[in-house]
mmCIF file of C-alpha atoms in Angstrom:
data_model
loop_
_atom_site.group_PDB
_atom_site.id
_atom_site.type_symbol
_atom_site.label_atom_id
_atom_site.label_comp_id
_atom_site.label_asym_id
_atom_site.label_seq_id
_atom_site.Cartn_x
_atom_site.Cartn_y
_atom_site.Cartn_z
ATOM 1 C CA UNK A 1 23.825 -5.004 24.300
ATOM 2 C CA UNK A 2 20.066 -4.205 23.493
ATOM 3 C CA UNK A 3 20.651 -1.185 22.083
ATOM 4 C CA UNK A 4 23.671 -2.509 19.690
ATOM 5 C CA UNK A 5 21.270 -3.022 16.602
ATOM 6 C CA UNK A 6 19.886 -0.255 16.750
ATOM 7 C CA UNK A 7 23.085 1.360 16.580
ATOM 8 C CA UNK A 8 24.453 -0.360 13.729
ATOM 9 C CA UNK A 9 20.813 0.527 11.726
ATOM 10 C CA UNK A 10 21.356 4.558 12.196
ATOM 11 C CA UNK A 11 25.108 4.628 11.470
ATOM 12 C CA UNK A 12 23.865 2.517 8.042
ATOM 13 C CA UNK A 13 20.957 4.443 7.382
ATOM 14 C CA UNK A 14 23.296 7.698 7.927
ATOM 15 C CA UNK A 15 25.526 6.501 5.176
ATOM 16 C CA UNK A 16 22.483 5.568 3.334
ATOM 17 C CA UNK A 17 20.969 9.061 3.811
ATOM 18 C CA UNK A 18 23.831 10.494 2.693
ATOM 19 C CA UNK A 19 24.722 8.516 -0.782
ATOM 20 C CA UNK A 20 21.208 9.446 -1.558
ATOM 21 C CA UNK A 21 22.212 13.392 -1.222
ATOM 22 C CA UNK A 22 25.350 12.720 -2.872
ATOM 23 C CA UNK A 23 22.973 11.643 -5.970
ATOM 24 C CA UNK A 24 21.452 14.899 -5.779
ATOM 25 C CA UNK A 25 24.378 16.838 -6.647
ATOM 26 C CA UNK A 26 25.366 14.023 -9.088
ATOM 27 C CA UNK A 27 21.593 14.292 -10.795
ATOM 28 C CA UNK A 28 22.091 18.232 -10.759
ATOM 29 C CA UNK A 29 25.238 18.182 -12.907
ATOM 30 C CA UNK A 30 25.170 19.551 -16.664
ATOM 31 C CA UNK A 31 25.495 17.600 -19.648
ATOM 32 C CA UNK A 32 23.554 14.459 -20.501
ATOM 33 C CA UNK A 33 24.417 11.530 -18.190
ATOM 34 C CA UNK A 34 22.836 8.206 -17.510
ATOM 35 C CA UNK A 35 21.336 8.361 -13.943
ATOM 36 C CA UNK A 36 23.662 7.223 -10.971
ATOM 37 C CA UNK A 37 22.108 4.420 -9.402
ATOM 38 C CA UNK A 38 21.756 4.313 -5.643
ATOM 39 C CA UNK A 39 23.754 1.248 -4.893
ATOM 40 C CA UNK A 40 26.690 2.835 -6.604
ATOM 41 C CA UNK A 41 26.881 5.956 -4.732
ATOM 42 C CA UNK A 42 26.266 4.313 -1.581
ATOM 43 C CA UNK A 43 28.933 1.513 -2.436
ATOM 44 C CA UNK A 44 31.708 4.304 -3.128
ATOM 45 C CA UNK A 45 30.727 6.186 -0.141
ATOM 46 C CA UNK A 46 31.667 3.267 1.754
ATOM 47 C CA UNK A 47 34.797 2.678 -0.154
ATOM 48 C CA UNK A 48 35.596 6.128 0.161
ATOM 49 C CA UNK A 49 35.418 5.574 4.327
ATOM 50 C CA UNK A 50 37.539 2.548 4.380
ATOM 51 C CA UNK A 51 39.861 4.128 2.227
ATOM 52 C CA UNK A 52 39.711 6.938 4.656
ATOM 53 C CA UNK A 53 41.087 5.001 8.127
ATOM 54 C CA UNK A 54 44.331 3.925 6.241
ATOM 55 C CA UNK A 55 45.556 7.360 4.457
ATOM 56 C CA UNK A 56 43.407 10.727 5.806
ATOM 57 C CA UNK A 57 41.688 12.804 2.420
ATOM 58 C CA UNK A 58 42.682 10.200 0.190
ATOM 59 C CA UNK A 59 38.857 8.669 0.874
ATOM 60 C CA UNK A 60 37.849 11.260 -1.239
ATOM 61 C CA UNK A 61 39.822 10.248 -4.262
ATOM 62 C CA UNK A 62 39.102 7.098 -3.773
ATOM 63 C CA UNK A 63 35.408 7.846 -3.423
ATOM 64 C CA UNK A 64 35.034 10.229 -6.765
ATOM 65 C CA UNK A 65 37.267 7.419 -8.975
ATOM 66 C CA UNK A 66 35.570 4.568 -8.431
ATOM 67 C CA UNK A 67 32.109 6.274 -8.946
ATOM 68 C CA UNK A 68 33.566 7.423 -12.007
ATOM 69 C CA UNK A 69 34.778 4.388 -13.182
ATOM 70 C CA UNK A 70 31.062 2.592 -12.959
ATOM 71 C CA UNK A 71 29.001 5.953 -14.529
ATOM 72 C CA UNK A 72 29.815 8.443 -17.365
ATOM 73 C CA UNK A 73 30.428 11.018 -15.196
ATOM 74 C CA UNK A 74 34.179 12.302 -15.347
ATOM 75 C CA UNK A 75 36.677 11.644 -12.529
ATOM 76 C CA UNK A 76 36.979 16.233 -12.440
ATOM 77 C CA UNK A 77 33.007 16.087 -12.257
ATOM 78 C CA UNK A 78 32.540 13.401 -9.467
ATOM 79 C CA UNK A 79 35.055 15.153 -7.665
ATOM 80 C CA UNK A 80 33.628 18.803 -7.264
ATOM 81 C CA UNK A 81 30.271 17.085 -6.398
ATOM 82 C CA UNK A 82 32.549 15.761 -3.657
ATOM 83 C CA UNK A 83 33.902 19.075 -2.736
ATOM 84 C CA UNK A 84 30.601 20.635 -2.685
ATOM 85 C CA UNK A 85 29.740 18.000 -0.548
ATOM 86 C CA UNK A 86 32.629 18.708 1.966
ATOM 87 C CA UNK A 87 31.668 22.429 1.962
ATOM 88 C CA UNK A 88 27.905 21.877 2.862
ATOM 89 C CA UNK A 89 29.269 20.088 6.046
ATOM 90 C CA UNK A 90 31.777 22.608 7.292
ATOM 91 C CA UNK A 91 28.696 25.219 6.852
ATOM 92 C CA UNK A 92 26.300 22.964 8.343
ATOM 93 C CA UNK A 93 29.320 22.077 11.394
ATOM 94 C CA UNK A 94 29.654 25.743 11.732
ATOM 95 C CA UNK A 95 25.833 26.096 12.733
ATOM 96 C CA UNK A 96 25.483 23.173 14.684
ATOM 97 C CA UNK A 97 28.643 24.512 16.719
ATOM 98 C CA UNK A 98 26.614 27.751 16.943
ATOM 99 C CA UNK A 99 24.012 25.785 18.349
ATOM 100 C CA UNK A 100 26.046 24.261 20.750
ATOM 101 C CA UNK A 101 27.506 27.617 21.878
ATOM 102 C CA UNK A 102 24.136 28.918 22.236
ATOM 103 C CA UNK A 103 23.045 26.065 24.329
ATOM 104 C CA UNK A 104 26.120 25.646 27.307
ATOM 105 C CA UNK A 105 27.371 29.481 26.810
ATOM 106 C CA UNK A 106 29.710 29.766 29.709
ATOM 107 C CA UNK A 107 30.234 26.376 30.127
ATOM 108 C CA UNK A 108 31.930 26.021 26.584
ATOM 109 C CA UNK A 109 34.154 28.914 27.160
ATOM 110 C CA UNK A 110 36.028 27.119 29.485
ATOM 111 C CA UNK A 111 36.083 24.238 27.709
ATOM 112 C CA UNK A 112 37.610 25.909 24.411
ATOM 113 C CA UNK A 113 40.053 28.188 26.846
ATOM 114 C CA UNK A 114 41.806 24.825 27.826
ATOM 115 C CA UNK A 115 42.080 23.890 24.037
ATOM 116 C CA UNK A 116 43.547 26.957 22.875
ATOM 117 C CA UNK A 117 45.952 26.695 26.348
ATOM 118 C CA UNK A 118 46.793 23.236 25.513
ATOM 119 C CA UNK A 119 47.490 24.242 21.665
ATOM 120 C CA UNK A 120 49.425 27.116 22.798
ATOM 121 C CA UNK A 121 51.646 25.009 24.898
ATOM 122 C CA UNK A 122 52.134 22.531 22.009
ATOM 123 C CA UNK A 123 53.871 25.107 20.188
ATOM 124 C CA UNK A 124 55.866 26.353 22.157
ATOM 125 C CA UNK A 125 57.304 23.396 22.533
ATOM 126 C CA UNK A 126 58.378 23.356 18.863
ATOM 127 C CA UNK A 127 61.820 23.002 17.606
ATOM 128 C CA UNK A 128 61.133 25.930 15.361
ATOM 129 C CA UNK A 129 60.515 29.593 15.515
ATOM 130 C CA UNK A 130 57.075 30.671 14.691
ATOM 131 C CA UNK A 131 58.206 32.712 12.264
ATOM 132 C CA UNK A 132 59.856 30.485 10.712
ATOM 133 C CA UNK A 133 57.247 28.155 10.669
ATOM 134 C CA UNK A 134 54.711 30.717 8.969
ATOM 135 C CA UNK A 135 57.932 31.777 5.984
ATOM 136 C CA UNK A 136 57.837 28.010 5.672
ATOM 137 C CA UNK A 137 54.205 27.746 5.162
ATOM 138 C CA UNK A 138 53.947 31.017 3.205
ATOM 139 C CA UNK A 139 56.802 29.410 0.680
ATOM 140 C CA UNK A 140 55.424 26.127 0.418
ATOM 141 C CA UNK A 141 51.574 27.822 -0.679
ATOM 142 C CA UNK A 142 53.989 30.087 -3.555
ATOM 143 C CA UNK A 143 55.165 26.564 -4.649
ATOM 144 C CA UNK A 144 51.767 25.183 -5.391
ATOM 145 C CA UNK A 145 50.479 28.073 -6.968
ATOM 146 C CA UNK A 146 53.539 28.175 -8.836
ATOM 147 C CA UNK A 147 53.021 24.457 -10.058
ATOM 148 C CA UNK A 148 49.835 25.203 -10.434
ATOM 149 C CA UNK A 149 49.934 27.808 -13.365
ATOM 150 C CA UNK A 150 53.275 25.360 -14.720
ATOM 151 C CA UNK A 151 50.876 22.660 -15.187
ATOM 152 C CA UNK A 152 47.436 24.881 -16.606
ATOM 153 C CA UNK A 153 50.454 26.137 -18.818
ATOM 154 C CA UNK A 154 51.868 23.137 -19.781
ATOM 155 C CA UNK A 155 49.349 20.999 -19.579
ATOM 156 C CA UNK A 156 46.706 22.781 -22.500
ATOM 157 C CA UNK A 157 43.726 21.098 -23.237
ATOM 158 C CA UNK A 158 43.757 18.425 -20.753
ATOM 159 C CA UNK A 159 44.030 20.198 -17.518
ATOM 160 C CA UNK A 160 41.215 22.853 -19.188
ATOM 161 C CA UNK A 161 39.457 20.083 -19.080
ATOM 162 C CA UNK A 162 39.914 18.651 -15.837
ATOM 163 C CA UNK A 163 38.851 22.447 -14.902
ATOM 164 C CA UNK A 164 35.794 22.556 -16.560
ATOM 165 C CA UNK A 165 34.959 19.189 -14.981
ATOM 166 C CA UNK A 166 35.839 20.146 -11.718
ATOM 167 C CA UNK A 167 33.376 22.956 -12.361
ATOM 168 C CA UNK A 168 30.628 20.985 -13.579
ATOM 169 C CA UNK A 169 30.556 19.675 -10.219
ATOM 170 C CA UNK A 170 30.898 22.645 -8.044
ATOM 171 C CA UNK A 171 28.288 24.120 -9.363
ATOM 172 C CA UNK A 172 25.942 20.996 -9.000
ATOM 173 C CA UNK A 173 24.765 22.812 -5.543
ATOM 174 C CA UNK A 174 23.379 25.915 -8.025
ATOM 175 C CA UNK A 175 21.580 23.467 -10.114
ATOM 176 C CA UNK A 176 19.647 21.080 -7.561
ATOM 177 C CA UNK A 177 16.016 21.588 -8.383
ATOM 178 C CA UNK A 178 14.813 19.574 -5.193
ATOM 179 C CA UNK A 179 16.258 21.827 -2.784
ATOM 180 C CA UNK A 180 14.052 20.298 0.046
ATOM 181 C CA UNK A 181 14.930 16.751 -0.428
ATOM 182 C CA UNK A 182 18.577 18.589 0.108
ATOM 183 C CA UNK A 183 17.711 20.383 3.196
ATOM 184 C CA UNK A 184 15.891 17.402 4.515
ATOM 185 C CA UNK A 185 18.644 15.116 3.435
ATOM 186 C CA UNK A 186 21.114 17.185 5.541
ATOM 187 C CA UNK A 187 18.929 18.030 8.878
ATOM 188 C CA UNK A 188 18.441 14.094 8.815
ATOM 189 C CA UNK A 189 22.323 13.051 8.400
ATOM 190 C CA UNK A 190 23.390 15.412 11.278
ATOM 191 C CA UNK A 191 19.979 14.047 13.372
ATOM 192 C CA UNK A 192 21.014 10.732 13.364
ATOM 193 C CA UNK A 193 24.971 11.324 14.347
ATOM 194 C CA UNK A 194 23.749 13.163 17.411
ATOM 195 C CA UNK A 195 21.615 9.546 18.030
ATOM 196 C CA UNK A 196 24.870 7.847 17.214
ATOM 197 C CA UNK A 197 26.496 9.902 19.672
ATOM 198 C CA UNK A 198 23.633 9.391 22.110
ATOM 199 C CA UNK A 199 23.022 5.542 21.995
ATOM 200 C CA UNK A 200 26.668 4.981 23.273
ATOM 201 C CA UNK A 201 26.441 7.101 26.806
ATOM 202 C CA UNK A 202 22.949 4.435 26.960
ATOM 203 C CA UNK A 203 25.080 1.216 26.451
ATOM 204 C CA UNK A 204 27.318 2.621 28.943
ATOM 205 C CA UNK A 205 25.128 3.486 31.655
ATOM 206 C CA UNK A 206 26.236 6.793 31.354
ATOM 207 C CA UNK A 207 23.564 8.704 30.460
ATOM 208 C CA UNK A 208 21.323 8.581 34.166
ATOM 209 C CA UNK A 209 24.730 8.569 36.570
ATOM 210 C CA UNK A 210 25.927 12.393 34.709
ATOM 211 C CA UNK A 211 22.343 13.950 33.830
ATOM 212 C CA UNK A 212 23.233 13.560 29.928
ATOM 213 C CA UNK A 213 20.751 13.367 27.344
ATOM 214 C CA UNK A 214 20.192 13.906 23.687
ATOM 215 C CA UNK A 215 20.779 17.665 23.742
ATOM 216 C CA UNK A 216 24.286 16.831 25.510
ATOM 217 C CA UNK A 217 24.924 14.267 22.695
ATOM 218 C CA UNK A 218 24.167 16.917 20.206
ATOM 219 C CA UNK A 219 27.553 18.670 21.354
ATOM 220 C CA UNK A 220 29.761 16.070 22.028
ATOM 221 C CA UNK A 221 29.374 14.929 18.418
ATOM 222 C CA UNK A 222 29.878 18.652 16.854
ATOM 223 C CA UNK A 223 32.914 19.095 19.048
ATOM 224 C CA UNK A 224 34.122 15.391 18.272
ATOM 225 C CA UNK A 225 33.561 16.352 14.545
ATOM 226 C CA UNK A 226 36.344 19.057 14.816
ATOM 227 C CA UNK A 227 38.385 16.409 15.969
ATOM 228 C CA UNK A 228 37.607 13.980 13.572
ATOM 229 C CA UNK A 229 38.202 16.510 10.744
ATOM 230 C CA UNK A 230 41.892 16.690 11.734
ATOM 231 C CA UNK A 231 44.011 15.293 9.459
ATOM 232 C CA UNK A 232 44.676 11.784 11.502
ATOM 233 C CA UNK A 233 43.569 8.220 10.032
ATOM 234 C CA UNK A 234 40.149 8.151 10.743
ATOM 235 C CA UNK A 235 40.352 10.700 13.224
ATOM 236 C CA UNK A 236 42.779 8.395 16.011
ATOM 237 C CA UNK A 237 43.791 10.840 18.978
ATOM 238 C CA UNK A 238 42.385 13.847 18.522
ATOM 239 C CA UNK A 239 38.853 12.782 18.054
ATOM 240 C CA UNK A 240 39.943 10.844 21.736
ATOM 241 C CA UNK A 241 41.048 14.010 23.206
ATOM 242 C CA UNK A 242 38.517 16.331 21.942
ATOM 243 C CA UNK A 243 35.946 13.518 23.624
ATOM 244 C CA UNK A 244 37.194 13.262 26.378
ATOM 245 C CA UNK A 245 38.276 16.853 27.305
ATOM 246 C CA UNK A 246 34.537 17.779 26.632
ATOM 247 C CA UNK A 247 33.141 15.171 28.978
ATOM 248 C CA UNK A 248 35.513 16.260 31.767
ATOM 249 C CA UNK A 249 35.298 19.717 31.218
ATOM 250 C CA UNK A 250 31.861 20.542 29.817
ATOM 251 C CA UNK A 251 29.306 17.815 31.751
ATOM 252 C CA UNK A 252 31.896 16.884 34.599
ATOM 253 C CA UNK A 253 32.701 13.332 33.712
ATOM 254 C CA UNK A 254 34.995 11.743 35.400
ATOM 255 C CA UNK A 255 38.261 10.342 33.554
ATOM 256 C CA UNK A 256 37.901 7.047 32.893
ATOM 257 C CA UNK A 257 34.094 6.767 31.341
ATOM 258 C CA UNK A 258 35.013 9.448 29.393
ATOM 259 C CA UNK A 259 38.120 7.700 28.192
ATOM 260 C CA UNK A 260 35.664 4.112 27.456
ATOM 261 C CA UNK A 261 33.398 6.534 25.706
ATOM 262 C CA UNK A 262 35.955 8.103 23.600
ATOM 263 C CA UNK A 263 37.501 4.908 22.941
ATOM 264 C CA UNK A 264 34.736 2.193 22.350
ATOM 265 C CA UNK A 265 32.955 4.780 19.911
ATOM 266 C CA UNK A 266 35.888 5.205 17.637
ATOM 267 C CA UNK A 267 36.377 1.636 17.752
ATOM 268 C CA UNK A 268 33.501 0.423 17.334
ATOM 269 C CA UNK A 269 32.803 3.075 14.377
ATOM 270 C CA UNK A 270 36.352 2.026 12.949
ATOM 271 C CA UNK A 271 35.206 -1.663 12.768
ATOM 272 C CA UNK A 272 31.970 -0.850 10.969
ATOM 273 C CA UNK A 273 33.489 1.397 8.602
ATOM 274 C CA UNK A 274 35.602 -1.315 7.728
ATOM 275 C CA UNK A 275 33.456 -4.315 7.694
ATOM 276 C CA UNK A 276 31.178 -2.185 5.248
ATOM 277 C CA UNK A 277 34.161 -1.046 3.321
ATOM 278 C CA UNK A 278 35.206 -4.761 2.488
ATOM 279 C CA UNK A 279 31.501 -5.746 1.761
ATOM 280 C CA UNK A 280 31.382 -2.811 -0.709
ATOM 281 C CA UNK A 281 34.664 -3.817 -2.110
ATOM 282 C CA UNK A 282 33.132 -7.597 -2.382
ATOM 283 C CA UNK A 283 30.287 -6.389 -3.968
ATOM 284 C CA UNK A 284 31.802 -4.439 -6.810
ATOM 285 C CA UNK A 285 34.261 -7.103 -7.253
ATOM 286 C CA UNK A 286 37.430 -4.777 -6.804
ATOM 287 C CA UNK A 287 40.523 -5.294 -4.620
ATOM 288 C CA UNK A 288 41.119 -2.235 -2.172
ATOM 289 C CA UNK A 289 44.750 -2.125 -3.581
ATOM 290 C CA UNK A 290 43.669 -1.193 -6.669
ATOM 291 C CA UNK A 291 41.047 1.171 -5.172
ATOM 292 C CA UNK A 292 43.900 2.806 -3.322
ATOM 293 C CA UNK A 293 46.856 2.997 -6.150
ATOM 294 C CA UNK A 294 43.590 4.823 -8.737
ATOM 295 C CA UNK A 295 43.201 7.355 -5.764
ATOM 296 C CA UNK A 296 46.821 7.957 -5.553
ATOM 297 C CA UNK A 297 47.108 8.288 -9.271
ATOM 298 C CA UNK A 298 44.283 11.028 -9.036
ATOM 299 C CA UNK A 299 45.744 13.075 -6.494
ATOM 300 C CA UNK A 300 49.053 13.299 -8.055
ATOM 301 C CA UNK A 301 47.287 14.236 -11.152
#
């Protein structure tokens, strides 16, 4: 239990570390706009999260509207800075994933062999031909583009607007003059989740019994990250199987430590997210229903 507040201070100052990046992109942004403070950013970060564990993606709305609502920044803007955001991680996820393949080699293999066997499995146990599933998908990606032009024809002015805005925001990455406080930024997010992955197998006595140490931590958070990127509320199951299926396979685990590790991590992450979540909602003096019916509104729009 020693090592619980130390815990709790790197997930915050992770989520810390990261709101202040998010003002980077936010500061980079063109037109004239009043300064985001910090407390802001951090506070819809949060929101964003707790949004997050009830409906997966719709954090993001969430996130971007009600930073919009509390600067002069546009809804389009604060939302490509998001997107931006989201596309530095899956670069900086594809490294560290190099990293980790560089590290265990072999080892890995096996362990991604009995994914793609597992994933093969699962559909072939589909209802539905595979073709039929990709004519589906292929259809359904027509459709949006479809209702895509519909709407940049139909809608004029206003969705050239929400374009340029979107823009604005994407191209916040170009326009970041403090390019080391961004590199920094980023090296020390993804520093302290391999801590946050580490400080667990300690509370757990885990870390002596099955030779595991930081470097070992290091790649059971990228691989967890895959499953926590899936699109499941707050990551629940797949970030438990991806966990666990690493721990077996890739640093011989047995079962059921690798199922308390899989589960108390989650858990305990879900409960944090959500007790900061509510204090950020507390703070700003909103409700989270009408945090959640403003992100729906955006992403119909």
């Amino acid at each position: 239990w020693g090592w619980l507040l130390p815990l709790i201070a790197i997930v915050v100052a992770s989520h810390a570390l990261r709101a202040w990046r998010w003002q980077l992109f936010l500061g980079a942004m063109p037109g004239e706009h009043r300064p985001v403070r910090f407390g802001d950013a951090f506070a819809s970060l949060l929101v964003g999260y707790l949004v997050n564990q009830a409906a997966p993606r719709l954090g993001e709305f969430a996130r971007a509207g009600n930073l919009a609502s509390r600067t002069d920044h546009t809804f389009a803007g604060v939302f490509g800075t998001v997107v931006v955001e989201r596309v530095l991680d899956v670069v900086t996820l594809l490294l560290a994933l190099g990293s980790v393949v560089l590290l265990f080699g072999d080892r890995l293999a096996g362990v991604m062999g009995r994914f793609a066997e597992n994933a093969s499995a699962g559909l072939e146990a589909l209802p539905v031909d595979g073709a039929i599933l990709l004519a589906a998908l292929a259809i359904a990606g027509l459709g949006v583009l479809a209702a895509g032009a519909w709407a940049l024809r139909r809608g004029g002015d206003r969705v050239r607007g929400l374009v340029s805005g979107f823009r604005d925001g994407l191209v916040s990455l170009l326009r970041i003059r403090q390019r080391g406080a961004l590199v920094a930024s980023t090296l020390g997010i993804w520093g302290l989740y391999a801590l946050m992955s580490y400080v667990p197998l300690r509370m757990l006595g885990m870390a002596e019994p099955f030779g595991l140490g930081v470097l070992d931590a290091w790649a059971i958070m990228n691989l967890g990250a895959i499953g926590m990127s899936l699109p499941s509320p707050g990551g629940t199951g797949s970030y438990h199987y991806v966990v666990v299926q690493t721990l077996v396979l890739l640093f011989g685990v047995t079962q059921a430590p690798a199922a308390s590790y899989a589960i108390l991590t989650h858990a305990a992450q879900l409960v944090l997210m959500c007790l900061l979540g509510v204090a950020a909602l507390v703070w700003q003096g909103t409700t989270f229903r009408s945090v959640t019916q403003s992100a729906r509104e955006a992403q119909a729009g």
